[in-house]
Structure formats: C-alpha cells, structure tokens
Short mmCIF file of C-alpha atoms in Angstrom, two decimals:
data_model
loop_
_atom_site.label_atom_id
_atom_site.label_comp_id
_atom_site.label_asym_id
_atom_site.label_seq_id
_atom_site.Cartn_x
_atom_site.Cartn_y
_atom_site.Cartn_z
CA MET A 1 14.57 13.39 -22.06
CA ALA A 2 11.75 13.19 -23.75
CA ALA A 3 8.43 12.94 -21.68
CA TRP A 4 7.32 9.85 -21.03
CA TYR A 5 4.03 10.12 -23.99
CA ARG A 6 6.47 11.63 -26.60
CA LYS A 7 8.44 7.81 -27.24
CA PRO A 8 5.74 5.30 -29.12
CA ILE A 9 2.97 3.59 -27.12
CA ALA A 10 1.43 0.71 -28.29
CA GLY A 11 -0.08 -0.29 -24.91
CA VAL A 12 -0.92 -0.55 -21.50
CA LEU A 13 -0.38 -2.20 -18.51
CA PHE A 14 -2.60 -0.49 -15.15
CA ASP A 15 -2.96 -1.46 -11.86
CA ILE A 16 -5.81 -2.07 -10.73
CA SER A 17 -6.47 -1.42 -7.25
CA GLY A 18 -5.76 2.57 -6.11
CA VAL A 19 -5.99 3.62 -10.11
CA LEU A 20 -9.40 2.26 -11.12
CA PHE A 21 -10.80 2.74 -7.75
CA GLU A 22 -9.55 3.12 -3.85
CA SER A 23 -9.69 0.01 -1.88
CA GLY A 24 -11.98 -0.26 0.44
CA ALA A 25 -14.83 2.56 -1.81
CA SER A 26 -18.07 1.75 -3.62
CA ASN A 27 -16.75 4.32 -6.65
CA ALA A 28 -14.08 3.85 -9.50
CA ILE A 29 -11.88 7.30 -9.08
CA VAL A 30 -13.12 10.70 -10.89
CA GLY A 31 -12.89 9.86 -14.56
CA SER A 32 -11.64 6.37 -14.12
CA VAL A 33 -14.44 4.36 -16.20
CA ASP A 34 -14.05 6.78 -18.64
CA ALA A 35 -10.95 6.26 -19.67
CA ILE A 36 -10.72 2.92 -19.91
CA LYS A 37 -13.68 2.80 -22.07
CA ARG A 38 -11.70 6.00 -24.04
CA ILE A 39 -8.28 4.18 -24.52
CA LYS A 40 -10.29 1.24 -25.00
CA GLU A 41 -12.29 2.34 -28.29
CA SER A 42 -8.88 4.33 -30.00
CA GLY A 43 -8.15 0.20 -30.33
CA MET A 44 -4.51 -0.20 -28.00
CA PRO A 45 -4.44 -2.99 -26.73
CA VAL A 46 -4.62 -2.26 -22.72
CA ARG A 47 -4.03 -5.22 -19.89
CA PHE A 48 -4.29 -4.75 -16.05
CA CYS A 49 -1.82 -6.07 -13.56
CA THR A 50 -2.70 -6.54 -10.02
CA ASN A 51 -0.94 -8.32 -7.17
CA GLU A 52 -4.64 -8.44 -5.99
CA THR A 53 -5.29 -11.96 -4.08
CA GLN A 54 -8.44 -11.25 -1.35
CA LYS A 55 -10.95 -12.55 -4.49
CA THR A 56 -10.40 -14.85 -6.92
CA ARG A 57 -9.24 -13.54 -11.01
CA MET A 58 -13.87 -13.51 -11.75
CA ASN A 59 -14.24 -11.63 -7.92
CA LEU A 60 -12.15 -9.20 -9.02
CA VAL A 61 -13.71 -8.67 -12.83
CA GLU A 62 -17.10 -9.04 -11.72
CA LYS A 63 -16.34 -6.34 -9.17
CA LEU A 64 -14.52 -4.12 -12.27
CA VAL A 65 -17.35 -5.17 -14.35
CA LYS A 66 -20.24 -4.09 -11.62
CA LEU A 67 -17.70 -0.02 -11.21
CA GLY A 68 -18.82 0.71 -15.29
CA PHE A 69 -15.32 -0.67 -16.29
CA ASP A 70 -15.27 -2.41 -19.65
CA VAL A 71 -12.61 -5.69 -18.80
CA ALA A 72 -12.63 -9.22 -19.28
CA GLU A 73 -11.54 -11.31 -17.90
CA GLY A 74 -8.46 -12.54 -20.17
CA GLU A 75 -7.33 -9.23 -19.58
CA VAL A 76 -6.22 -9.52 -16.10
CA PHE A 77 -3.36 -10.44 -14.33
CA PRO A 78 -4.27 -11.54 -10.73
CA PRO A 79 -0.45 -13.05 -9.22
CA ALA A 80 -2.81 -17.13 -8.51
CA PRO A 81 -3.44 -18.34 -11.99
CA ALA A 82 0.35 -17.47 -12.19
CA MET A 83 1.19 -19.21 -8.70
CA CYS A 84 -1.61 -22.20 -10.03
CA HIS A 85 0.92 -22.34 -13.59
CA ILE A 86 4.09 -22.47 -12.01
CA LEU A 87 2.43 -25.22 -8.99
CA ARG A 88 1.43 -28.05 -12.04
CA GLN A 89 4.91 -26.88 -13.84
CA ARG A 90 6.58 -27.83 -11.09
CA ASN A 91 4.76 -30.53 -8.94
CA LEU A 92 4.73 -28.96 -6.22
CA ARG A 93 2.24 -29.34 -2.93
CA PRO A 94 1.73 -25.79 -1.51
CA HIS A 95 0.22 -25.28 2.12
CA LEU A 96 -2.05 -21.62 0.87
CA LEU A 97 -1.74 -19.32 4.00
CA VAL A 98 -3.98 -17.11 1.54
CA HIS A 99 -7.11 -15.15 2.57
CA PRO A 100 -10.53 -17.39 2.05
CA ASN A 101 -11.45 -15.41 -0.75
CA ASN A 102 -8.48 -16.20 -3.30
CA ALA A 103 -9.10 -20.26 -2.30
CA PRO A 104 -10.99 -21.17 -4.77
CA ASP A 105 -8.53 -19.53 -7.37
CA PHE A 106 -6.32 -22.94 -5.76
CA ALA A 107 -9.41 -24.99 -6.95
CA GLY A 108 -7.66 -28.71 -8.49
CA ILE A 109 -4.59 -27.96 -6.50
CA ASP A 110 -2.98 -30.77 -4.82
CA THR A 111 -2.08 -29.42 -1.84
CA LYS A 112 -1.81 -33.06 1.05
CA ASN A 113 1.36 -33.36 2.29
CA PRO A 114 3.22 -29.75 1.58
CA ASN A 115 6.49 -29.23 0.30
CA CYS A 116 6.41 -25.40 -0.62
CA VAL A 117 4.19 -22.09 1.25
CA VAL A 118 2.22 -20.14 -0.58
CA LEU A 119 1.87 -16.48 0.25
CA GLY A 120 -1.36 -13.84 -0.44
CA ASP A 121 -2.93 -10.88 0.53
CA ALA A 122 -4.72 -13.38 3.62
CA THR A 123 -5.43 -9.79 6.22
CA ASP A 124 -7.63 -10.95 9.45
CA PHE A 125 -5.89 -14.41 8.47
CA TYR A 126 -2.99 -13.28 9.29
CA THR A 127 -2.80 -14.76 13.24
CA TYR A 128 -0.31 -15.54 14.80
CA GLU A 129 -1.07 -19.17 14.22
CA ASN A 130 -1.23 -19.89 10.61
CA LEU A 131 1.97 -18.04 10.25
CA ASN A 132 3.36 -21.03 12.52
CA LYS A 133 1.47 -22.71 10.42
CA ALA A 134 3.53 -21.79 7.62
CA PHE A 135 6.64 -21.91 8.80
CA GLN A 136 6.37 -24.83 10.48
CA VAL A 137 5.60 -26.15 7.33
CA LEU A 138 9.17 -24.22 6.02
CA VAL A 139 11.05 -25.63 8.57
CA SER A 140 9.54 -29.10 8.20
CA GLN A 141 12.05 -29.12 4.95
CA ASP A 142 15.81 -29.57 3.64
CA LYS A 143 14.98 -26.79 1.20
CA PRO A 144 13.00 -24.63 2.05
CA LEU A 145 10.57 -23.08 0.23
CA LEU A 146 8.59 -19.90 0.05
CA PHE A 147 6.10 -18.39 -3.04
CA ALA A 148 4.82 -14.57 -1.78
CA MET A 149 1.46 -13.82 -4.32
CA GLY A 150 3.41 -9.85 -4.41
CA ALA A 151 5.64 -8.30 -1.89
CA GLY A 152 4.21 -5.08 -1.40
CA ARG A 153 4.86 -2.48 1.70
CA PHE A 154 1.86 -1.64 2.97
CA TYR A 155 -1.29 -0.15 0.15
CA LYS A 156 -4.55 1.58 1.93
CA GLU A 157 -7.81 0.47 2.79
CA ASN A 158 -10.64 2.75 3.78
CA ASP A 159 -8.15 5.54 4.22
CA LYS A 160 -5.81 3.57 6.11
CA LEU A 161 -1.97 2.65 5.61
CA CYS A 162 -2.21 -1.86 5.95
CA LEU A 163 0.81 -4.03 5.51
CA ASP A 164 0.70 -5.81 2.47
CA VAL A 165 1.79 -9.54 1.69
CA GLY A 166 5.44 -7.93 1.25
CA PRO A 167 6.06 -8.20 5.56
CA PHE A 168 4.24 -10.93 5.85
CA MET A 169 7.08 -12.32 3.33
CA LYS A 170 10.08 -10.94 4.97
CA ALA A 171 9.12 -12.28 8.53
CA LEU A 172 9.08 -15.55 6.99
CA GLU A 173 12.56 -15.19 4.72
CA PHE A 174 14.01 -14.36 8.60
CA ALA A 175 12.48 -17.03 10.48
CA CYS A 176 13.64 -19.80 7.69
CA ASP A 177 16.92 -17.94 6.74
CA VAL A 178 15.14 -18.14 3.23
CA LYS A 179 14.65 -15.94 -0.19
CA ALA A 180 11.51 -16.07 -1.93
CA GLU A 181 10.19 -16.62 -5.10
CA ILE A 182 8.08 -13.40 -6.25
CA VAL A 183 4.78 -14.35 -8.31
CA GLY A 184 3.42 -10.69 -8.88
CA LYS A 185 4.31 -7.35 -9.36
CA PRO A 186 7.84 -5.69 -9.38
CA SER A 187 8.78 -9.64 -10.91
CA ALA A 188 9.24 -9.73 -14.13
CA ALA A 189 8.32 -13.00 -15.32
CA PHE A 190 4.83 -11.83 -13.86
CA PHE A 191 4.73 -8.75 -16.35
CA ASN A 192 6.40 -10.46 -19.01
CA THR A 193 3.22 -13.05 -19.11
CA ALA A 194 1.32 -9.99 -19.55
CA LEU A 195 3.41 -8.83 -22.51
CA ALA A 196 4.10 -11.82 -24.25
CA ASP A 197 -0.46 -11.94 -24.56
CA MET A 198 0.00 -8.23 -25.69
CA GLY A 199 2.61 -9.25 -27.72
CA LEU A 200 4.81 -6.48 -27.74
CA PRO A 201 7.46 -5.41 -27.36
CA ALA A 202 8.68 -3.48 -23.68
CA GLU A 203 9.80 -0.76 -24.60
CA LYS A 204 6.64 -0.26 -26.67
CA VAL A 205 4.79 -0.90 -23.60
CA MET A 206 4.20 1.48 -20.37
CA MET A 207 2.41 0.93 -16.54
CA VAL A 208 0.24 2.72 -15.00
CA GLY A 209 0.52 2.43 -11.74
CA ASP A 210 0.36 4.14 -7.85
CA ASP A 211 3.09 1.50 -6.58
CA ILE A 212 6.05 3.46 -6.86
CA VAL A 213 8.15 0.25 -6.52
CA SER A 214 6.12 -3.04 -7.34
CA ASP A 215 4.11 -1.51 -10.40
CA VAL A 216 6.56 2.00 -11.59
CA GLY A 217 10.17 0.23 -10.58
CA GLY A 218 9.09 -3.04 -11.58
CA ALA A 219 7.79 -2.34 -14.99
CA GLN A 220 11.29 0.17 -15.50
CA ALA A 221 13.45 -3.22 -14.88
CA CYS A 222 11.51 -5.34 -17.93
CA GLY A 223 12.67 -1.81 -20.32
CA MET A 224 8.66 -0.29 -19.85
CA ARG A 225 8.49 3.06 -19.37
CA GLY A 226 6.59 3.69 -16.17
CA VAL A 227 3.98 5.98 -14.74
CA GLN A 228 3.00 7.10 -11.21
CA VAL A 229 -0.19 8.22 -10.34
CA ARG A 230 -1.52 10.45 -7.86
CA THR A 231 -3.90 8.55 -6.51
CA GLY A 232 -3.91 5.19 -3.95
CA LYS A 233 -0.85 4.76 -1.57
CA PHE A 234 1.00 7.18 -3.43
CA ARG A 235 2.23 9.71 -1.18
CA PRO A 236 4.98 13.40 -1.84
CA GLN A 237 7.58 12.52 -0.79
CA ASP A 238 7.27 9.38 -3.41
CA GLU A 239 8.30 11.49 -5.93
CA ASN A 240 11.67 11.55 -4.44
CA HIS A 241 11.76 8.44 -3.67
CA PRO A 242 16.06 6.89 -3.49
CA THR A 243 15.81 3.95 -6.02
CA VAL A 244 12.49 4.61 -7.87
CA LYS A 245 12.35 7.59 -10.82
CA ALA A 246 9.05 7.05 -12.26
CA ASP A 247 8.52 8.40 -16.30
CA GLY A 248 6.27 10.58 -15.33
CA TYR A 249 3.96 11.80 -12.14
CA VAL A 250 -0.24 12.00 -13.00
CA ASP A 251 -3.09 13.12 -10.31
CA ASN A 252 -4.80 9.90 -11.73
CA LEU A 253 -5.38 7.56 -14.78
CA ALA A 254 -7.59 9.29 -16.52
CA ALA A 255 -5.22 12.06 -17.06
CA ALA A 256 -2.54 9.07 -17.80
CA VAL A 257 -4.96 7.74 -20.38
CA ASP A 258 -5.42 12.38 -21.46
CA LEU A 259 -1.90 11.98 -22.94
CA ILE A 260 -1.86 8.98 -23.78
CA LEU A 261 -4.51 9.66 -26.69
CA LYS A 262 -3.11 13.06 -27.38
CA HIS A 263 0.13 12.39 -28.61
CA ARG A 264 -0.65 8.91 -29.56
CA SER A 265 1.56 8.90 -33.45
CA MET B 1 42.67 -25.09 21.01
CA ALA B 2 42.03 -24.81 24.84
CA ALA B 3 38.60 -26.26 25.37
CA TRP B 4 36.45 -23.42 26.33
CA TYR B 5 35.84 -24.84 30.70
CA ARG B 6 40.50 -24.68 30.39
CA LYS B 7 40.65 -21.15 30.56
CA PRO B 8 39.23 -19.21 33.84
CA ILE B 9 35.66 -18.75 34.85
CA ALA B 10 35.26 -16.11 37.17
CA GLY B 11 31.41 -15.66 36.29
CA VAL B 12 28.31 -17.95 33.93
CA LEU B 13 24.94 -15.97 32.40
CA PHE B 14 23.01 -18.69 30.99
CA ASP B 15 19.28 -18.17 29.80
CA ILE B 16 16.81 -19.14 30.99
CA SER B 17 13.35 -21.27 28.29
CA GLY B 18 15.29 -24.86 26.73
CA VAL B 19 17.76 -24.04 29.17
CA LEU B 20 16.58 -24.17 32.71
CA PHE B 21 12.73 -26.27 31.24
CA GLU B 22 10.93 -26.53 28.16
CA SER B 23 9.10 -24.13 27.01
CA GLY B 24 5.90 -25.40 27.42
CA ALA B 25 6.55 -28.65 30.14
CA SER B 26 5.97 -27.93 33.64
CA ASN B 27 9.43 -29.62 35.11
CA ALA B 28 12.97 -27.91 35.44
CA ILE B 29 15.17 -30.46 32.68
CA VAL B 30 16.59 -32.88 34.89
CA GLY B 31 19.38 -31.90 36.82
CA SER B 32 19.04 -28.13 36.09
CA VAL B 33 17.15 -27.84 39.59
CA ASP B 34 20.66 -29.46 41.44
CA ALA B 35 22.85 -27.71 38.22
CA ILE B 36 22.36 -24.18 39.20
CA LYS B 37 22.53 -25.01 43.48
CA ARG B 38 25.66 -26.83 42.83
CA ILE B 39 27.33 -23.28 40.50
CA LYS B 40 25.47 -20.67 43.61
CA GLU B 41 27.04 -22.76 47.04
CA SER B 42 30.32 -22.38 44.57
CA GLY B 43 30.08 -19.01 45.21
CA MET B 44 30.15 -18.16 41.71
CA PRO B 45 28.00 -15.32 40.65
CA VAL B 46 25.00 -16.27 37.38
CA ARG B 47 22.51 -14.22 36.21
CA PHE B 48 20.28 -14.94 33.90
CA CYS B 49 19.70 -12.98 30.53
CA THR B 50 16.75 -13.98 29.02
CA ASN B 51 14.60 -13.09 26.28
CA GLU B 52 11.16 -14.07 27.98
CA THR B 53 8.43 -10.72 27.08
CA GLN B 54 5.50 -13.23 27.62
CA LYS B 55 5.44 -12.31 31.07
CA THR B 56 6.97 -9.37 34.25
CA ARG B 57 9.87 -10.50 36.17
CA MET B 58 8.14 -11.43 38.41
CA ASN B 59 5.94 -13.45 37.49
CA LEU B 60 9.62 -15.78 35.66
CA VAL B 61 11.35 -16.11 38.44
CA GLU B 62 7.82 -17.16 40.58
CA LYS B 63 7.78 -19.13 37.85
CA LEU B 64 11.36 -20.84 38.22
CA VAL B 65 11.35 -20.69 42.39
CA LYS B 66 8.88 -23.36 41.85
CA LEU B 67 10.53 -25.37 39.87
CA GLY B 68 13.01 -25.81 42.44
CA PHE B 69 15.10 -23.24 41.22
CA ASP B 70 17.05 -21.24 44.24
CA VAL B 71 16.52 -17.62 41.36
CA ALA B 72 16.35 -13.67 42.90
CA GLU B 73 14.57 -11.76 41.04
CA GLY B 74 17.47 -9.04 40.81
CA GLU B 75 19.73 -12.46 39.10
CA VAL B 76 16.99 -12.32 36.40
CA PHE B 77 17.23 -9.93 33.40
CA PRO B 78 14.47 -9.86 31.39
CA PRO B 79 13.98 -6.71 27.82
CA ALA B 80 11.41 -5.09 29.80
CA PRO B 81 12.89 -3.13 32.32
CA ALA B 82 15.97 -1.99 30.49
CA MET B 83 13.13 -1.00 27.64
CA CYS B 84 11.85 0.97 30.23
CA HIS B 85 15.00 2.78 31.47
CA ILE B 86 15.81 3.50 27.80
CA LEU B 87 12.22 4.80 27.47
CA ARG B 88 12.35 6.77 30.54
CA GLN B 89 15.85 8.01 29.48
CA ARG B 90 15.14 9.25 25.90
CA ASN B 91 11.95 10.48 27.06
CA LEU B 92 9.45 7.95 24.29
CA ARG B 93 6.44 6.72 24.98
CA PRO B 94 5.25 3.70 23.18
CA HIS B 95 3.26 1.89 21.56
CA LEU B 96 2.89 -1.25 23.10
CA LEU B 97 2.78 -4.16 21.17
CA VAL B 98 3.66 -7.21 23.94
CA HIS B 99 1.72 -10.14 25.57
CA PRO B 100 -0.71 -8.66 28.50
CA ASN B 101 0.86 -10.46 30.52
CA ASN B 102 4.23 -8.41 29.57
CA ALA B 103 2.07 -5.50 29.95
CA PRO B 104 2.45 -4.84 33.65
CA ASP B 105 7.05 -4.59 33.27
CA PHE B 106 5.63 -1.15 31.91
CA ALA B 107 3.63 -0.04 34.75
CA GLY B 108 4.61 4.19 34.51
CA ILE B 109 5.54 4.27 31.31
CA ASP B 110 3.19 7.23 29.40
CA THR B 111 1.95 5.55 26.22
CA LYS B 112 -0.70 7.92 25.11
CA ASN B 113 0.17 10.12 21.21
CA PRO B 114 2.70 7.38 20.88
CA ASN B 115 5.71 8.51 18.83
CA CYS B 116 7.53 5.20 18.80
CA VAL B 117 6.50 1.38 19.38
CA VAL B 118 7.94 -1.48 21.47
CA LEU B 119 7.64 -4.81 19.82
CA GLY B 120 7.55 -8.08 22.36
CA ASP B 121 6.43 -11.68 21.91
CA ALA B 122 3.62 -11.13 21.12
CA THR B 123 1.86 -14.54 20.52
CA ASP B 124 -1.28 -15.51 19.46
CA PHE B 125 -1.80 -10.96 20.29
CA TYR B 126 0.23 -10.80 16.93
CA THR B 127 -2.71 -10.46 14.55
CA TYR B 128 -3.05 -8.56 11.36
CA GLU B 129 -4.87 -5.79 13.53
CA ASN B 130 -2.18 -4.76 15.71
CA LEU B 131 0.51 -5.04 13.26
CA ASN B 132 -1.52 -2.78 11.73
CA LYS B 133 -1.31 -0.37 14.20
CA ALA B 134 2.03 -1.22 15.65
CA PHE B 135 2.89 -0.01 11.71
CA GLN B 136 0.15 2.92 11.77
CA VAL B 137 1.93 4.71 14.04
CA LEU B 138 5.70 4.19 13.01
CA VAL B 139 4.44 5.60 8.75
CA SER B 140 3.36 9.28 10.91
CA GLN B 141 6.26 9.64 12.40
CA ASP B 142 9.38 11.69 10.49
CA LYS B 143 12.01 9.23 11.63
CA PRO B 144 10.24 5.58 13.22
CA LEU B 145 11.25 4.38 15.70
CA LEU B 146 11.11 0.65 16.50
CA PHE B 147 12.07 -1.76 19.82
CA ALA B 148 12.10 -4.95 19.26
CA MET B 149 12.59 -7.19 22.43
CA GLY B 150 15.09 -10.07 21.63
CA ALA B 151 15.19 -11.28 17.74
CA GLY B 152 14.93 -14.47 18.04
CA ARG B 153 13.82 -16.32 14.48
CA PHE B 154 11.27 -18.87 16.62
CA TYR B 155 11.19 -20.98 19.62
CA LYS B 156 10.23 -24.47 21.35
CA GLU B 157 7.11 -24.44 22.91
CA ASN B 158 5.53 -27.40 23.57
CA ASP B 159 7.77 -30.04 21.04
CA LYS B 160 6.09 -26.98 18.38
CA LEU B 161 8.50 -24.25 16.96
CA CYS B 162 6.69 -21.47 17.20
CA LEU B 163 7.93 -17.50 15.68
CA ASP B 164 10.04 -14.89 18.34
CA VAL B 165 9.85 -11.27 17.95
CA GLY B 166 12.49 -11.31 14.65
CA PRO B 167 10.13 -12.10 12.09
CA PHE B 168 7.38 -9.39 13.75
CA MET B 169 10.46 -7.02 13.68
CA LYS B 170 11.60 -8.20 9.91
CA ALA B 171 8.15 -7.13 9.08
CA LEU B 172 7.64 -4.03 10.63
CA GLU B 173 11.28 -2.98 9.43
CA PHE B 174 10.76 -4.05 5.96
CA ALA B 175 7.15 -1.67 5.78
CA CYS B 176 8.44 1.59 7.77
CA ASP B 177 12.61 1.28 5.79
CA VAL B 178 13.74 1.42 9.40
CA LYS B 179 15.69 -1.02 11.60
CA ALA B 180 15.12 -1.79 15.51
CA GLU B 181 16.86 -1.13 18.03
CA ILE B 182 17.31 -4.98 20.13
CA VAL B 183 17.25 -4.38 23.38
CA GLY B 184 17.62 -7.87 25.12
CA LYS B 185 19.93 -10.41 23.05
CA PRO B 186 21.70 -10.52 20.96
CA SER B 187 22.43 -6.61 21.48
CA ALA B 188 25.56 -6.80 23.78
CA ALA B 189 24.29 -3.01 25.14
CA PHE B 190 21.79 -6.24 27.37
CA PHE B 191 24.80 -8.57 27.88
CA ASN B 192 26.25 -5.70 29.25
CA THR B 193 23.95 -4.79 32.36
CA ALA B 194 24.65 -8.54 32.40
CA LEU B 195 28.00 -8.40 33.53
CA ALA B 196 27.81 -4.23 34.69
CA ASP B 197 25.90 -6.32 37.76
CA MET B 198 27.81 -9.13 38.34
CA GLY B 199 31.69 -6.75 38.10
CA LEU B 200 33.02 -8.94 36.11
CA PRO B 201 34.65 -8.99 32.18
CA ALA B 202 33.37 -10.37 29.48
CA GLU B 203 36.71 -12.85 28.62
CA LYS B 204 36.01 -14.21 31.97
CA VAL B 205 32.34 -14.45 31.98
CA MET B 206 30.52 -17.55 29.87
CA MET B 207 27.16 -17.30 28.38
CA VAL B 208 25.10 -20.81 27.99
CA GLY B 209 22.48 -20.89 26.10
CA ASP B 210 19.95 -23.19 23.33
CA ASP B 211 19.94 -20.67 20.75
CA ILE B 212 23.13 -20.29 18.08
CA VAL B 213 22.63 -16.92 17.44
CA SER B 214 21.77 -14.77 20.26
CA ASP B 215 22.87 -16.15 22.71
CA VAL B 216 26.43 -17.75 21.80
CA GLY B 217 26.02 -15.91 18.90
CA GLY B 218 25.59 -12.31 20.94
CA ALA B 219 27.44 -12.87 24.03
CA GLN B 220 30.96 -13.99 21.83
CA ALA B 221 30.54 -11.21 19.70
CA CYS B 222 30.82 -9.14 23.16
CA GLY B 223 33.62 -10.57 24.25
CA MET B 224 32.71 -13.66 26.34
CA ARG B 225 32.60 -17.64 25.58
CA GLY B 226 29.60 -19.18 24.40
CA VAL B 227 28.22 -22.28 25.17
CA GLN B 228 25.02 -24.21 23.65
CA VAL B 229 23.17 -27.03 25.71
CA ARG B 230 21.47 -29.52 23.10
CA THR B 231 18.38 -28.84 24.30
CA GLY B 232 15.35 -26.19 23.96
CA LYS B 233 15.97 -25.44 20.37
CA PHE B 234 19.14 -26.84 19.64
CA ARG B 235 18.59 -28.73 16.43
CA PRO B 236 21.58 -30.97 15.12
CA GLN B 237 22.46 -27.99 11.93
CA ASP B 238 23.18 -25.70 14.81
CA GLU B 239 26.64 -27.13 15.15
CA ASN B 240 27.67 -26.60 11.79
CA HIS B 241 25.99 -23.28 12.07
CA PRO B 242 27.17 -21.09 8.48
CA THR B 243 28.34 -18.40 10.84
CA VAL B 244 28.41 -18.59 14.47
CA LYS B 245 30.67 -21.95 16.13
CA ALA B 246 30.39 -22.25 19.61
CA ASP B 247 33.08 -22.81 22.12
CA GLY B 248 31.65 -25.77 23.15
CA TYR B 249 28.14 -27.90 22.58
CA VAL B 250 26.93 -29.64 25.83
CA ASP B 251 24.11 -31.99 26.03
CA ASN B 252 22.37 -29.74 28.70
CA LEU B 253 22.58 -27.05 31.47
CA ALA B 254 23.89 -29.82 34.60
CA ALA B 255 26.25 -31.45 32.42
CA ALA B 256 28.11 -27.77 31.61
CA VAL B 257 28.34 -26.81 34.76
CA ASP B 258 29.31 -30.55 35.86
CA LEU B 259 32.15 -28.99 33.67
CA ILE B 260 32.46 -25.73 34.69
CA LEU B 261 33.53 -27.22 38.32
CA LYS B 262 35.74 -29.55 37.38
CA HIS B 263 37.83 -27.60 36.15
CA ARG B 264 37.31 -24.36 38.22
CA SER B 265 41.52 -23.23 39.56
#
C-alpha cells in the first residue's frame, strides 16, 4: 500500500489540542506554528476540527492567535456551533451540562422547560449534583434525548490524563437506557460539515490528530486518511490499537506537514 | 404458572432501602416493622441483602433498629464486608472511591500504592477530581482492575431519582476499556453468600426488592423467585420491563409478608 502522503492530498483537517499545543501548556508544540504558516502559504485549504468545549469558538481562536497561529474563526469547527444548529433545526430546548466558559456559544438558545440534555467537557462542573440534574431532565421525558459534544475517553492536561466527555455520556446513557447522539468527532456529520466547507471530497482530504479513535478512526470512517501524531494524548500502544490502524504515524504536526508539502504533486 | 407464594418458601431475602424505609425519609414504610416482626416470629429465616454503601454495616443496623426493626448485624449483607474479603483473599490494595461514611468498613485494608479501584455510592464525593484520581490509578496499571459495589442505575432519595453506582462504573469502564467486577446485587456470588448463610437452596428462597433489575432479575438469575414492591424506586413501567419479569408485584413489604405467611404450608 502506498504511503499516505503519496496519494493526492487537496486539503487537511487538523485537530487542535495535543496537535497545535499541549493541553494546559502555554506554548505551541515546537514547529507547529511555522508548519501551519507553510501549509497555508502553499495554498492548501486547511480546517481545524476540534472537540473543544471548554471555551467559546472565539476564545479558542484568540488563544491560537496568541500562540502565533495564523487561524481565522471561520476555519475552526468546534461542536457548540454545530450543536446550536441542530437544536434550532429540531426545535429543542436543552438542559446544558457544559463548561461555563462554553455557555456563551449557546446564547439565544431557549433553555426553559428543557426537553433534551447537551453534554460538553464540563470538567469540575461534572459534580454529582449537576449530573443528577441532567439525569432528572432525561428520566422525566418519555423518550430521553441526550447529545454529547464529542465522545473522547480522556485527554492530557498538564501532563495528567483526565476524563473527557465520553465517560459522562456513558454514565447518563446507562442511567437512562438511551444512546447519545454525538455532535463532534468522530461523528461523520461533523466531519462532513468541515469537508463541505472546503468543497472537497473525503478521499482527497486527510486528518491529523492525536486521538486514534476520534480523529483517526472517525476520519477513516468518512473516507479520509487519518494520521496520528505522537504528541498530546498519544500513547505507544496506540500504534497497535485493536480496532483502528492509522494510515501513518508522525512525530508531530510539523513532520506531517513536511511530508505533505514534499510530496505535493 | 402457580403464583409465587404457592410454591414452598423456606427463607426470604429483603432489600432494605425502598423496601423497609424510603431513602431519605425518617420513618419506616407503613406496615413494614410489624411485617418483619411477624415473619421472624414465624421462624422463617430472613436476611437483608443491600447495596448500601453510604454508611457502615453497623450504622445501617443502628438506623434500622432506631426505626423499630428487629434486625441483627449478622442478618445484614452489604457490599463492603464482601469487598474486603475479596481484597484480602486476592492480596489487592484498593484506591477507594467510596462515601466517607462507608470508609470505616475498610479499616485495616492496605491502600498504599493501589493496584485496583473500588467504587461505592460516593454521592457528592463523585467529583471530577475524585473520578480523575480513580481513572489515573486504573490507566497506570497494565491490566486495570475495577470493582463496583453494586451496579444500580438510580435510586430514590427525598422523592428525587439520583444516580447510583452503576453510571459511574460505566464511566470508568469506558474510560479504561475494562469490565468491572460487581460486588453486591445483582452478582450471583453476592446473593449466594446470603443463601449459604441461611443454609437454603435458591429455589426455596425469595427476594423482595424495589429494583426490577438488581433485586428481581439478579435473584431470578440465581434460581430464586423475585418479587417487586411498589415502593422505593418502583415505577409503573417496571411491570412491563423489557428483560425482567418479576414472579410477582405487591404494593409493599407488608403485602408480601401477608401472602408468604398466609400460604405457608
């Protein structure tokens, strides 16, 4: 099988946390600022596909710009705006169990008399009390409706592995005997929004991420190539993952960009 | 099929919370103190099989006695003593994510340099920080070992449904890709301890509980009959549960005891 970078690449999706910067760190990952600059200067369309729900999209872009990245708000695809679109489209009133810093992305959404629950990466706000409140909204419904903004197992923060949205989604799924709808990676609908925005078919696009399941597996399920970086939450055993085999493994984002640009037809 | 009370009954297991008293209430459920007195006076052996891990076994018995119940410590089977037995037998050092009021039941257990996690009904102590600590112990092991004292979905406390141990077990199971060992109902090993203590075969014993899955389904899987009371966490839809069909439904514990004593051969 040809190496992932030998087949035509017309666009790239990048994960953010663990790929552009290490979660909790105040600097960009070495080489990544320059690599993003180079790939954009080459004219290759790029988008940033993230499950970040600890801050608003605007705050996330501000953070990236502060770290030196050339990134525009329209290039960043986090779950909250996609979630709001679904809520409006289906006329739903959510109970939000999200990080307060993410809440402004839901401004204008009617949350009175809720008929569904939206789960984000609430971190310290995942208290027993808050989880019970979300549970009580769900069990009060004839058909409980649970949305999870991402379904990751864990991420790395300040050198420690921390629980992501996925475990809390599983907790509420079990409590209410429901299956959550995932808005974010690895949902195909979520990846497809970014692909549509680039106007490119999946087979010409690749995803670069640190999560073997959500980033690599999710992108592959959509028909993209998926490459894992050995930064962020990467662990050596990911290269022998029982269900997902990446199209390639690279040391970091800069190494991925080097290969893409070097082999560009 | 003959009614559940028409086949010989030689002993009875009772759940405690939601059957003897409503969780959070300060009185026994009407008729239950007298019913326990009558069944014990009849000479029928009874045991109390509970997933209670918010207090020590001694505190639980004290509470029952205070409510007027004729109950001895040796008749009460909660998960913590069974859990300690397993930890000692297998030479394990637990990280305890349990309610502080339950911790004294683990006195004398070595918790230094933990190599497994024990999960109880920690209620407000299920914080993001505490869940992360338990998760970090698990992911640091080659083969993560997780024990859950019970696996209930929810219970009723002060008229509100609250998350039980099960959802938090599922959260950690998903985060670490492991399957927890359950110590408590509906584990057959747990029920069998109470049966062995009574010296009775499962087919001559019945379980009276308010949890259609843990109490009724668990007892039936062991070969006992399982009857659900319409108190505690009972909900009308339990009578049409998709996977568990109780041998009988009664309004409360007193009604169950009335039928048992009336039809006693």
